[in-house]
Amino acid sequence: MKLTTPASWREAFSAQRKLGELLEAELAELLRGVPKGWYTETRIKAESSFNQKIETGLVENFDRLEDFVGGLIVVPLPSDVPRALEYVYRFFTVEYRRPQNDTDAESNAAEFRFNDIRLYGHLTADDSLPSSPLQSMVFEIQVKTFFQHAWSTATHDLVYKYPSFSWSRSRVSAQVKAILEHAEMSLAAIDELERVETFTRSGEPEATLNRFLQVVRDHWDDDLLPANKKRMTESLAMLSGALAFGPEDINRLLTRGLAELGSHPDGWSPYQCVVDYASRYEPESLRAALCTKLERPRVIHINTDVLTRLGLTPEEAVSGHL
């Protein structure tokens, strides 16, 4: 005999589905404006999941399922979570949340399970507009970090859709959660960890790269430099290696260029300035680098003025890229 769900369940699902589709579209639009680098998604509960939720016995009123519609915001680190909550509060009125606050743990210290922030409420009414039925529908918004999202995404099908119960799978899932939580805590506390006496070290290549970075900062204000100063410094260090220069040589080169030209050319990166100044004041070093097949960097980016100044043809500058 074919089993069917109670008519009241089907009717409740159908009624919420119609309003839920409109609400999901509205929510997706509201989440579209999150800061770059964050991730968002929305969803409507499937009918099979709806029925299973009722069967748990935890739903008193399935005509008003709290998570029929759901939204998700994923942020890089725990320090970004307050900003995500502020963003949500612009359009969302929270009726309750789980966990209830940020200081109480939901599980004991030996457990590692799902415990992300879940907010439950409704769209905030705009007094300047007519009321909308969407504002009456309670829905869920989760806020997670990328580590939390990666764990739940990677383990969901492996554990919850496995054809039988597996202690081993549950154990591994919890262990992975513990590892990721530890990694996340370490990243969140990285500024403090850097100052821990037993952890403080100075080594290569960081020490030399810091010397190159300091030279650049002595010549340019930070707001004139790219946001990715790591890549900028590493590229400059590789160029310097091709020229057989150290940080002090680069500083002398930049200082001389600044003195003779009056200022570093507007819009030029430190890399571009070093190439140009080397063609003026250390031509033999740059000529030797250009005429040698290099491994690091693979090429040195130059312009026709540099070639003319060095008296080279494009064919002779085998490591030069115009």
GROMACS .gro file of C-alpha atoms in nm, residues 51-238:
model
  188
   51ASN     CA    1   0.776   1.630   0.661
   52GLN     CA    2   1.081   1.494   0.843
   53LYS     CA    3   1.101   1.811   1.050
   54ILE     CA    4   0.741   1.758   1.165
   55GLU     CA    5   0.816   1.396   1.255
   56THR     CA    6   1.093   1.500   1.494
   57GLY     CA    7   0.819   1.614   1.732
   58LEU     CA    8   0.996   1.946   1.781
   59VAL     CA    9   0.751   2.145   1.568
   60GLU     CA   10   0.440   2.267   1.750
   61ASN     CA   11   0.300   2.473   1.464
   62PHE     CA   12   0.399   2.345   1.120
   63ASP     CA   13   0.187   2.616   0.956
   64ARG     CA   14   0.464   2.853   1.065
   65LEU     CA   15   0.788   2.659   1.029
   66GLU     CA   16   1.075   2.872   1.154
   67ASP     CA   17   1.325   2.760   0.890
   68PHE     CA   18   1.101   2.704   0.588
   69VAL     CA   19   1.302   2.978   0.417
   70GLY     CA   20   1.668   3.012   0.503
   71GLY     CA   21   1.954   3.247   0.426
   72LEU     CA   22   2.325   3.200   0.480
   73ILE     CA   23   2.611   3.447   0.516
   74VAL     CA   24   2.966   3.308   0.519
   75VAL     CA   25   3.250   3.534   0.635
   76PRO     CA   26   3.628   3.474   0.641
   77LEU     CA   27   3.696   3.489   1.017
   78PRO     CA   28   3.511   3.503   1.353
   79SER     CA   29   3.613   3.870   1.378
   80ASP     CA   30   3.389   3.936   1.075
   81VAL     CA   31   3.079   3.787   1.239
   82PRO     CA   32   2.977   4.110   1.422
   83ARG     CA   33   2.984   4.296   1.089
   84ALA     CA   34   2.766   4.026   0.934
   85LEU     CA   35   2.515   4.056   1.218
   86GLU     CA   36   2.507   4.434   1.177
   87TYR     CA   37   2.433   4.385   0.808
   88VAL     CA   38   2.146   4.147   0.886
   89TYR     CA   39   1.996   4.380   1.147
   90ARG     CA   40   1.943   4.644   0.878
   91PHE     CA   41   1.651   4.451   0.730
   92PHE     CA   42   1.580   4.169   0.976
   93THR     CA   43   1.399   4.178   1.310
   94VAL     CA   44   1.526   3.897   1.533
   95GLU     CA   45   1.269   3.719   1.748
   96TYR     CA   46   1.517   3.472   1.895
   97ARG     CA   47   1.850   3.313   1.815
   98ARG     CA   48   2.055   2.999   1.876
   99PRO     CA   49   2.279   2.997   2.064
  100GLN     CA   50   2.106   3.255   2.281
  101ASN     CA   51   2.425   3.458   2.324
  102ASP     CA   52   2.793   3.456   2.228
  103THR     CA   53   2.924   3.361   2.573
  104ASP     CA   54   2.735   3.040   2.654
  105ALA     CA   55   2.835   2.711   2.490
  106GLU     CA   56   2.560   2.487   2.351
  107SER     CA   57   2.754   2.165   2.405
  108ASN     CA   58   3.013   2.032   2.644
  109ALA     CA   59   3.383   2.086   2.574
  110ALA     CA   60   3.438   1.732   2.445
  111GLU     CA   61   3.173   1.761   2.171
  112PHE     CA   62   3.233   1.905   1.826
  113ARG     CA   63   2.909   1.942   1.637
  114PHE     CA   64   2.702   2.196   1.448
  115ASN     CA   65   2.675   2.512   1.660
  116ASP     CA   66   2.673   2.806   1.418
  117ILE     CA   67   2.474   3.123   1.479
  118ARG     CA   68   2.110   3.093   1.368
  119LEU     CA   69   1.881   3.394   1.377
  120TYR     CA   70   1.503   3.360   1.355
  121GLY     CA   71   1.272   3.648   1.277
  122HIS     CA   72   1.109   3.839   0.995
  123LEU     CA   73   1.170   4.123   0.754
  124THR     CA   74   1.161   4.460   0.924
  125ALA     CA   75   0.858   4.664   0.824
  126ASP     CA   76   0.916   4.984   0.632
  127ASP     CA   77   0.674   5.241   0.778
  128SER     CA   78   0.685   5.440   0.454
  129LEU     CA   79   0.543   5.146   0.254
  130PRO     CA   80   0.223   4.942   0.276
  131SER     CA   81   0.250   4.629   0.490
  132SER     CA   82   0.345   4.309   0.309
  133PRO     CA   83   0.255   3.945   0.385
  134LEU     CA   84   0.627   3.869   0.357
  135GLN     CA   85   0.682   4.051   0.686
  136SER     CA   86   0.468   3.794   0.869
  137MET     CA   87   0.675   3.493   0.768
  138VAL     CA   88   0.941   3.383   1.016
  139PHE     CA   89   1.260   3.253   0.857
  140GLU     CA   90   1.617   3.163   0.945
  141ILE     CA   91   1.949   3.331   0.873
  142GLN     CA   92   2.271   3.147   0.954
  143VAL     CA   93   2.605   3.321   0.995
  144LYS     CA   94   2.914   3.105   0.955
  145THR     CA   95   3.283   3.135   0.888
  146PHE     CA   96   3.441   2.969   0.587
  147PHE     CA   97   3.592   2.700   0.810
  148GLN     CA   98   3.249   2.622   0.958
  149HIS     CA   99   3.086   2.621   0.616
  150ALA     CA  100   3.356   2.397   0.470
  151TRP     CA  101   3.306   2.142   0.747
  152SER     CA  102   2.927   2.130   0.719
  153THR     CA  103   2.938   2.115   0.339
  154ALA     CA  104   3.206   1.845   0.325
  155THR     CA  105   3.060   1.619   0.594
  156HIS     CA  106   2.686   1.652   0.535
  157ASP     CA  107   2.645   1.386   0.267
  158LEU     CA  108   2.921   1.167   0.410
  159VAL     CA  109   2.747   1.138   0.747
  160TYR     CA  110   2.378   1.221   0.708
  161LYS     CA  111   2.318   1.044   0.375
  162TYR     CA  112   2.517   0.731   0.460
  163PRO     CA  113   2.292   0.421   0.433
  164SER     CA  114   2.358   0.315   0.794
  165PHE     CA  115   2.477   0.460   1.123
  166SER     CA  116   2.856   0.468   1.148
  167TRP     CA  117   3.041   0.547   1.471
  168SER     CA  118   3.363   0.579   1.269
  169ARG     CA  119   3.219   0.839   1.031
  170SER     CA  120   3.071   1.038   1.317
  171ARG     CA  121   3.404   1.023   1.497
  172VAL     CA  122   3.603   1.145   1.195
  173SER     CA  123   3.350   1.420   1.132
  174ALA     CA  124   3.389   1.543   1.491
  175GLN     CA  125   3.768   1.523   1.469
  176VAL     CA  126   3.771   1.733   1.151
  177LYS     CA  127   3.543   1.986   1.321
  178ALA     CA  128   3.786   2.005   1.613
  179ILE     CA  129   4.084   2.056   1.381
  180LEU     CA  130   3.910   2.334   1.188
  181GLU     CA  131   3.791   2.502   1.508
  182HIS     CA  132   4.149   2.499   1.638
  183ALA     CA  133   4.277   2.646   1.310
  184GLU     CA  134   4.010   2.915   1.324
  185MET     CA  135   4.096   3.003   1.683
  186SER     CA  136   4.465   3.024   1.591
  187LEU     CA  137   4.394   3.263   1.303
  188ALA     CA  138   4.166   3.475   1.520
  189ALA     CA  139   4.440   3.505   1.782
  190ILE     CA  140   4.732   3.536   1.539
  191ASP     CA  141   4.829   3.886   1.659
  192GLU     CA  142   4.859   3.760   2.016
  193LEU     CA  143   5.032   3.436   1.914
  194GLU     CA  144   5.295   3.634   1.725
  195ARG     CA  145   5.395   3.797   2.054
  196VAL     CA  146   5.411   3.477   2.260
  197GLU     CA  147   5.769   3.446   2.384
  198THR     CA  148   5.808   3.075   2.305
  199PHE     CA  149   5.671   3.131   1.953
  200THR     CA  150   5.849   3.452   1.855
  201ARG     CA  151   6.110   3.385   1.588
  202SER     CA  152   6.290   3.572   1.313
  203GLY     CA  153   6.394   3.375   1.007
  204GLU     CA  154   6.430   3.374   0.631
  205PRO     CA  155   6.290   3.472   0.391
  206GLU     CA  156   6.070   3.692   0.611
  207ALA     CA  157   6.361   3.888   0.764
  208THR     CA  158   6.501   3.990   0.423
  209LEU     CA  159   6.155   4.060   0.281
  210ASN     CA  160   6.085   4.290   0.575
  211ARG     CA  161   6.401   4.486   0.491
  212PHE     CA  162   6.281   4.529   0.131
  213LEU     CA  163   5.936   4.630   0.257
  214GLN     CA  164   6.087   4.888   0.491
  215VAL     CA  165   6.284   5.040   0.202
  216VAL     CA  166   5.961   5.076   0.005
  217ARG     CA  167   5.780   5.230   0.301
  218ASP     CA  168   6.064   5.479   0.346
  219HIS     CA  169   5.990   5.607  -0.006
  220TRP     CA  170   5.610   5.574  -0.040
  221ASP     CA  171   5.315   5.631   0.190
  222ASP     CA  172   5.109   5.316   0.248
  223ASP     CA  173   4.804   5.459   0.071
  224LEU     CA  174   5.009   5.483  -0.250
  225LEU     CA  175   5.106   5.116  -0.234
  226PRO     CA  176   4.897   4.815  -0.342
  227ALA     CA  177   4.686   4.636  -0.081
  228ASN     CA  178   4.879   4.312  -0.142
  229LYS     CA  179   5.214   4.425  -0.008
  230LYS     CA  180   5.334   4.067   0.025
  231ARG     CA  181   5.325   4.008  -0.352
  232MET     CA  182   5.467   4.356  -0.421
  233THR     CA  183   5.763   4.290  -0.191
  234GLU     CA  184   5.828   3.938  -0.320
  235SER     CA  185   5.831   4.065  -0.681
  236LEU     CA  186   6.073   4.342  -0.588
  237ALA     CA  187   6.296   4.095  -0.405
  238MET     CA  188   6.306   3.861  -0.708
   0.00000   0.00000   0.00000
